[in-house]
Amino acid sequence: MTETQASWIPMVAIALGQVIMSYNVASLPVAMGGMVTSFGVPPTTIATGIVAYSMIVAGFVMLGAKLVQRLGAVQVFRVAVIVFGCAQVLMTFGPSAVTMIIAQASSGAAAAVIVPSLVALIAENYHGRQQATAVGALGSARAGAGVAAFLIGGILGTYIGWRPAFGLLIVASAVVVILSFRLKADKGRPDVTIDWIGVVLAAVAIIFISFGFNNLNGWGFGIATPSAPFDIAGLSPAPFMIVTGILLGQLFFVWSRRREAGGRTALLPLQVLDSPQERAAVYAMFAVVALEAALNFSVPLYIQIVQGRSPLATAVAMLPFNLTVFFAAMLIVRFYGRFTPRQIGRAGFILCSAALIWLAFVVRNDWSEIPVLLGLVVFGIGQGSLVTLVFNVLVTASPKELAGDVGSLRGTTNNLAAAVGTALAGAMMVGLLSSAVFVRLAENPVLTPDIQAQVNLDSITFVSNERLESIIANTSASPEQKIEAIRVNTEARLQALRVGLLIMAGLAILSILPASRLPNYRPGEIPPP
């Protein structure tokens, strides 16, 4: 029997819905240098914007899934895209870092509804091979948006400014709204109830975890720093927030099981996590997205802030990685007939681990070097393959009626991982830099305690040599001492990056374990209700 082919125009609207979200968050690292200059804030503040977006999506995407089921995916999708477009107006014309963070939080609130609607819309509009192609296209759209963000953001940021890169999202959002009228309408299910206690538990847990990781460096990993809002017996509140968030997350699952046992609807149907293979897919997805977020923050940080190069130079340096992710996410579906998810998952994390170790040993001050580009390409192959693979495993393991819940689980995992990966990368890099500088200052006879106090080198975050020279110019340091201070900071920055890459490699190696629990069957179609 010949399978009826549906029009691909609805898929354009669905894919663009994914693109505007991914483009937005991928543009922030590219615009980092311009925002630091425009707003007069450190790079970690820009990271807060990324974390705010990811944190809100992760915290409320399960609520978004229930709204999709209750009100209908098409209507909810359309309204959410309009809200997203309005948030990008604030992002484009906002005058301060505070408005930037508010705009990203608002974009996150809209994305919390868009994310689960995408899977539901695919399940409603496509079937059979078209459906498998559509799921793969959704992963490719995410990767392609990253490529576009680095290229467009790099060119506009270098020659015009960082704001137009976000202004394009206003136009793109309007296009998505227009195309959404070609989507197959669904009536929704008014009988779907919302577990508001579950909403609060999930949101607070995720916000605590994200906020705790984001403030590890500022508030302290152990002993509370002076910048901490309060302390707990002299200890930093950041680790306590992370632990509290994890405990609330466990309480959320206990509460959900209780509701399901009582015949009531849980915020997240535990059926989407009822097998070891599905849980392994979630762990693998968290790991690979966190690693990608950490790398996407660390590399632009080093290129723009440390080397003082343009956003276009950042785009060119990251282009091989983003292109590789795009093509790997798109082409990996061709291997599903020959290899099982378990085999692909193991191979993907092995590639990521090898690439990060390679980068740690070959990275210098020039990201255009062939060995560095090779490392980025290999990591991109592993990352792109894994993202599409684990998403496909989750989607095809649950019935069609739970497609929105699978989308919300994907959104929660992706965005919590992005928030944690970005926050941890920022805290880790600054912490490693401080440690490296401290060791070098302690054994340096040229930089006397008096000069160290004037330069305050051990308290300086990632800055370019030009910025450091302007700081030293206002001290009584001799020419020899000025040269030595720049040398100390330059070496410490590179060491911090290398150690950070090795730590990320260690996490990738550990992630091979959950990948070994992925299923040994070929992903099929989303099962019917």
Coordinates of C-alpha atoms in Angstrom, one line a residue, residues 210-523:
S210 CA 20.3 26.2 37.8
F211 CA 20.7 29.2 40.1
G212 CA 23.0 27.3 42.4
F213 CA 25.3 26.3 39.6
N214 CA 25.2 29.8 38.1
N215 CA 26.4 31.3 41.4
L216 CA 29.0 28.8 42.4
N217 CA 31.8 31.1 41.4
G218 CA 30.3 34.3 42.8
W219 CA 29.1 32.9 46.1
G220 CA 31.8 30.3 46.6
F221 CA 32.1 26.5 46.1
G222 CA 32.5 26.0 49.9
I223 CA 33.2 29.0 52.1
A224 CA 30.8 31.9 51.4
T225 CA 32.4 34.9 49.6
P226 CA 31.6 38.5 50.5
S227 CA 29.3 38.7 47.4
A228 CA 27.0 35.9 48.7
P229 CA 23.6 37.2 49.8
F230 CA 23.8 35.2 53.0
D231 CA 25.7 32.3 54.4
I232 CA 24.9 29.0 56.2
A233 CA 27.3 28.7 59.1
G234 CA 29.9 30.5 57.0
L235 CA 29.3 28.2 54.0
S236 CA 28.1 29.3 50.5
P237 CA 24.4 29.0 49.8
A238 CA 25.1 27.9 46.2
P239 CA 25.8 24.2 47.0
F240 CA 22.9 24.1 49.4
M241 CA 20.6 25.4 46.6
I242 CA 21.8 22.6 44.2
V243 CA 21.3 19.9 46.9
T244 CA 17.8 21.3 47.8
G245 CA 16.9 21.4 44.1
I246 CA 17.9 17.7 43.7
L247 CA 15.8 16.7 46.7
L248 CA 12.8 18.7 45.4
G249 CA 13.2 16.9 42.1
Q250 CA 13.1 13.5 43.9
L251 CA 10.0 14.7 45.8
F252 CA 8.4 15.6 42.4
F253 CA 8.8 12.0 41.2
V254 CA 7.4 10.7 44.5
W255 CA 4.4 13.0 44.2
S256 CA 3.8 12.1 40.6
R257 CA 3.8 8.3 41.4
R258 CA 1.3 9.1 44.2
R259 CA -1.0 10.9 41.8
E260 CA -0.9 8.2 39.2
A261 CA -1.5 5.5 41.9
G262 CA -4.6 7.5 42.9
G263 CA -5.9 7.6 39.3
R264 CA -5.1 11.3 38.8
T265 CA -3.1 12.9 36.0
A266 CA 0.6 13.6 36.8
L267 CA 2.4 16.6 35.4
L268 CA 4.8 14.2 33.7
P269 CA 3.4 10.8 33.0
L270 CA 6.1 8.4 34.4
Q271 CA 5.3 6.1 31.4
V272 CA 7.8 8.1 29.4
L273 CA 10.5 7.0 31.9
D274 CA 9.3 3.6 32.8
S275 CA 12.2 1.6 31.2
P276 CA 16.0 1.6 31.9
Q277 CA 16.5 2.4 28.2
E278 CA 14.3 5.6 28.3
R279 CA 16.1 6.7 31.5
A280 CA 19.5 6.1 29.9
A281 CA 18.4 8.2 26.9
V282 CA 17.5 11.1 29.3
Y283 CA 20.9 10.8 31.1
A284 CA 22.7 10.7 27.7
M285 CA 20.8 13.7 26.4
F286 CA 21.6 15.7 29.6
A287 CA 25.3 14.9 29.3
V288 CA 25.7 15.7 25.6
V289 CA 23.8 19.0 25.8
A290 CA 25.7 20.1 28.9
L291 CA 29.0 19.4 27.2
E292 CA 27.9 21.3 24.1
A293 CA 26.8 24.3 26.2
A294 CA 30.1 24.3 28.1
L295 CA 32.1 24.2 24.9
N296 CA 29.9 26.9 23.2
F297 CA 30.5 29.2 26.2
S298 CA 34.2 28.4 26.7
V299 CA 35.4 28.9 23.1
P300 CA 33.7 32.3 22.5
L301 CA 34.8 33.4 25.9
Y302 CA 38.4 32.7 25.0
I303 CA 38.3 34.1 21.4
Q304 CA 36.4 37.3 22.1
I305 CA 37.3 38.3 25.7
V306 CA 40.8 36.8 26.0
Q307 CA 42.1 37.3 22.5
G308 CA 40.0 40.4 21.9
R309 CA 38.9 39.2 18.4
S310 CA 35.7 40.1 16.6
P311 CA 32.4 38.2 16.6
L312 CA 33.1 37.3 13.0
A313 CA 36.4 35.6 14.0
T314 CA 34.4 33.7 16.6
A315 CA 31.9 32.6 14.0
V316 CA 34.7 31.5 11.6
A317 CA 36.5 29.6 14.4
M318 CA 33.3 27.8 15.5
L319 CA 31.9 27.2 12.0
P320 CA 33.5 23.8 11.4
F321 CA 32.0 22.6 14.7
N322 CA 28.5 23.9 14.0
L323 CA 28.4 22.7 10.4
T324 CA 29.5 19.2 11.6
V325 CA 26.8 19.1 14.2
F326 CA 24.2 20.1 11.6
F327 CA 25.2 17.4 9.1
A328 CA 25.7 14.8 11.7
A329 CA 22.3 15.4 13.2
M330 CA 20.8 15.1 9.7
L331 CA 22.7 12.1 8.4
I332 CA 22.8 9.9 11.4
V333 CA 19.3 8.6 10.7
R334 CA 20.7 6.8 7.7
F335 CA 22.7 4.6 10.0
Y336 CA 19.7 3.5 12.1
G337 CA 19.2 0.4 9.9
R338 CA 22.8 -0.8 10.3
F339 CA 23.6 0.1 14.0
T340 CA 21.6 0.1 17.2
P341 CA 21.1 3.2 19.4
R342 CA 23.5 1.5 22.0
Q343 CA 26.3 1.2 19.4
I344 CA 25.8 4.7 18.1
G345 CA 25.6 6.2 21.6
R346 CA 28.8 4.6 22.7
A347 CA 30.6 5.7 19.6
G348 CA 29.3 9.2 20.0
F349 CA 30.5 9.7 23.5
I350 CA 33.9 8.1 22.6
L351 CA 34.3 10.6 19.8
C352 CA 33.4 13.5 22.2
S353 CA 35.8 12.3 24.8
A354 CA 38.7 11.9 22.3
A355 CA 38.0 15.3 20.8
L356 CA 38.0 17.1 24.1
I357 CA 41.3 15.4 25.2
W358 CA 42.8 16.2 21.9
L359 CA 41.7 19.9 22.2
A360 CA 43.2 20.2 25.6
F361 CA 46.7 19.2 24.3
V362 CA 46.7 21.1 21.0
V363 CA 44.9 24.3 21.8
R364 CA 47.1 27.4 21.6
N365 CA 46.2 31.1 21.1
D366 CA 45.1 30.5 17.5
W367 CA 41.8 28.7 17.0
S368 CA 42.4 28.6 13.2
E369 CA 45.1 26.0 13.6
I370 CA 44.3 22.7 11.8
P371 CA 44.7 20.5 14.9
V372 CA 42.1 22.6 16.8
L373 CA 39.7 22.6 13.9
L374 CA 40.0 18.8 13.7
G375 CA 39.1 18.4 17.4
L376 CA 36.1 20.6 17.0
V377 CA 34.9 18.6 13.9
V378 CA 35.3 15.3 15.7
F379 CA 33.3 16.6 18.7
G380 CA 30.7 17.9 16.4
I381 CA 30.2 14.5 14.8
G382 CA 29.7 12.9 18.2
Q383 CA 27.5 15.7 19.5
G384 CA 25.2 16.0 16.5
S385 CA 24.7 12.2 16.3
L386 CA 23.9 11.8 19.9
V387 CA 21.3 14.6 20.1
T388 CA 19.2 13.2 17.3
L389 CA 19.7 9.6 18.5
V390 CA 18.5 10.1 22.1
F391 CA 15.6 12.3 21.0
N392 CA 14.5 9.6 18.6
V393 CA 14.7 6.9 21.2
L394 CA 12.5 8.9 23.6
V395 CA 10.0 9.9 20.9
T396 CA 9.5 6.4 19.5
A397 CA 9.2 4.7 22.9
S398 CA 5.9 6.4 23.9
P399 CA 2.4 6.5 22.4
K400 CA 1.3 9.4 20.2
E401 CA -1.0 10.8 22.9
L402 CA 2.2 11.3 25.1
A403 CA 4.1 13.1 22.3
G404 CA 3.7 16.4 24.0
D405 CA 5.0 15.0 27.3
V406 CA 8.0 13.5 25.5
G407 CA 8.6 17.0 24.0
S408 CA 8.4 18.5 27.5
L409 CA 10.8 15.9 28.9
R410 CA 13.2 16.7 26.0
G411 CA 12.8 20.4 26.7
T412 CA 13.4 20.0 30.5
T413 CA 16.5 17.9 29.9
N414 CA 17.9 20.0 27.1
N415 CA 17.5 23.3 28.9
L416 CA 18.4 22.2 32.4
A417 CA 21.6 20.7 30.8
A418 CA 22.3 23.9 28.9
A419 CA 21.8 26.0 32.0
V420 CA 24.0 23.7 34.1
G421 CA 26.6 23.3 31.4
T422 CA 26.9 27.1 30.8
A423 CA 26.9 28.0 34.5
L424 CA 29.4 25.3 35.4
A425 CA 31.7 26.3 32.5
G426 CA 31.7 29.9 33.6
A427 CA 32.3 29.0 37.3
M428 CA 34.9 26.4 36.4
M429 CA 36.9 28.6 34.0
V430 CA 37.0 31.6 36.4
G431 CA 37.8 29.3 39.3
L432 CA 40.6 27.6 37.3
L433 CA 41.9 31.0 36.2
S434 CA 42.1 32.2 39.8
S435 CA 43.9 29.1 41.0
A436 CA 46.4 29.3 38.1
V437 CA 47.1 33.0 38.7
F438 CA 47.4 32.4 42.5
V439 CA 50.0 29.7 42.1
R440 CA 52.0 31.9 39.6
L441 CA 51.9 34.9 41.9
A442 CA 53.0 33.0 45.0
E443 CA 56.3 31.9 43.3
N444 CA 56.9 35.1 41.2
P445 CA 59.9 37.3 42.5
V446 CA 59.2 40.1 39.9
L447 CA 55.7 40.9 41.0
T448 CA 56.1 42.1 44.6
P449 CA 53.2 42.0 47.1
D450 CA 52.8 45.8 46.6
I451 CA 52.4 45.5 42.9
Q452 CA 50.1 42.5 43.2
A453 CA 47.8 44.5 45.6
Q454 CA 47.7 47.4 43.1
V455 CA 46.9 45.3 40.0
N456 CA 44.7 42.9 42.0
L457 CA 45.5 40.3 39.5
D458 CA 44.1 37.3 41.4
S459 CA 40.6 39.0 41.4
I460 CA 40.5 39.8 37.7
T461 CA 38.2 37.6 35.6
F462 CA 38.8 36.7 31.9
V463 CA 40.1 39.9 30.3
S464 CA 42.1 40.7 27.1
N465 CA 45.8 41.7 27.3
E466 CA 44.7 45.2 26.1
R467 CA 42.3 45.6 29.0
L468 CA 44.9 44.3 31.5
E469 CA 47.5 46.8 30.1
S470 CA 45.1 49.7 30.8
I471 CA 44.6 48.4 34.4
I472 CA 48.4 48.1 34.9
A473 CA 49.0 51.6 33.5
N474 CA 47.4 53.1 36.5
T475 CA 49.8 51.4 38.9
S476 CA 53.4 52.1 39.9
A477 CA 54.6 48.9 38.1
S478 CA 57.8 49.1 36.2
P479 CA 57.9 48.1 32.5
E480 CA 59.4 44.8 33.5
Q481 CA 56.6 44.2 36.0
K482 CA 53.9 45.1 33.5
I483 CA 55.3 42.6 31.0
E484 CA 55.5 39.9 33.7
A485 CA 51.9 40.5 34.8
I486 CA 50.6 40.1 31.3
R487 CA 52.7 36.9 30.9
V488 CA 51.3 35.5 34.1
N489 CA 47.7 36.2 33.1
T490 CA 48.2 34.9 29.5
E491 CA 49.6 31.6 30.7
A492 CA 47.0 31.2 33.4
R493 CA 44.2 31.7 31.0
L494 CA 45.4 29.1 28.6
Q495 CA 46.0 26.6 31.4
A496 CA 42.5 27.3 32.7
L497 CA 41.1 26.5 29.3
R498 CA 43.1 23.3 28.9
V499 CA 42.2 22.0 32.4
G500 CA 38.6 22.8 31.7
L501 CA 38.6 20.8 28.5
L502 CA 40.1 17.8 30.3
I503 CA 37.4 18.0 33.0
M504 CA 34.8 18.1 30.2
A505 CA 36.5 15.1 28.6
G506 CA 36.2 13.2 31.9
L507 CA 32.5 13.9 32.0
A508 CA 32.1 12.6 28.4
I509 CA 33.9 9.4 29.4
L510 CA 31.6 8.9 32.3
S511 CA 28.6 9.4 30.0
I512 CA 29.6 6.2 28.0
L513 CA 27.9 4.3 30.9
P514 CA 24.3 5.5 30.3
A515 CA 24.9 5.2 26.6
S516 CA 25.6 1.5 27.2
R517 CA 22.0 1.2 28.5
L518 CA 20.4 2.5 25.4
P519 CA 18.2 0.0 23.5
N520 CA 19.5 -2.5 21.0
Y521 CA 16.7 -2.0 18.5
R522 CA 16.1 0.4 15.7
P523 CA 13.9 3.4 16.6

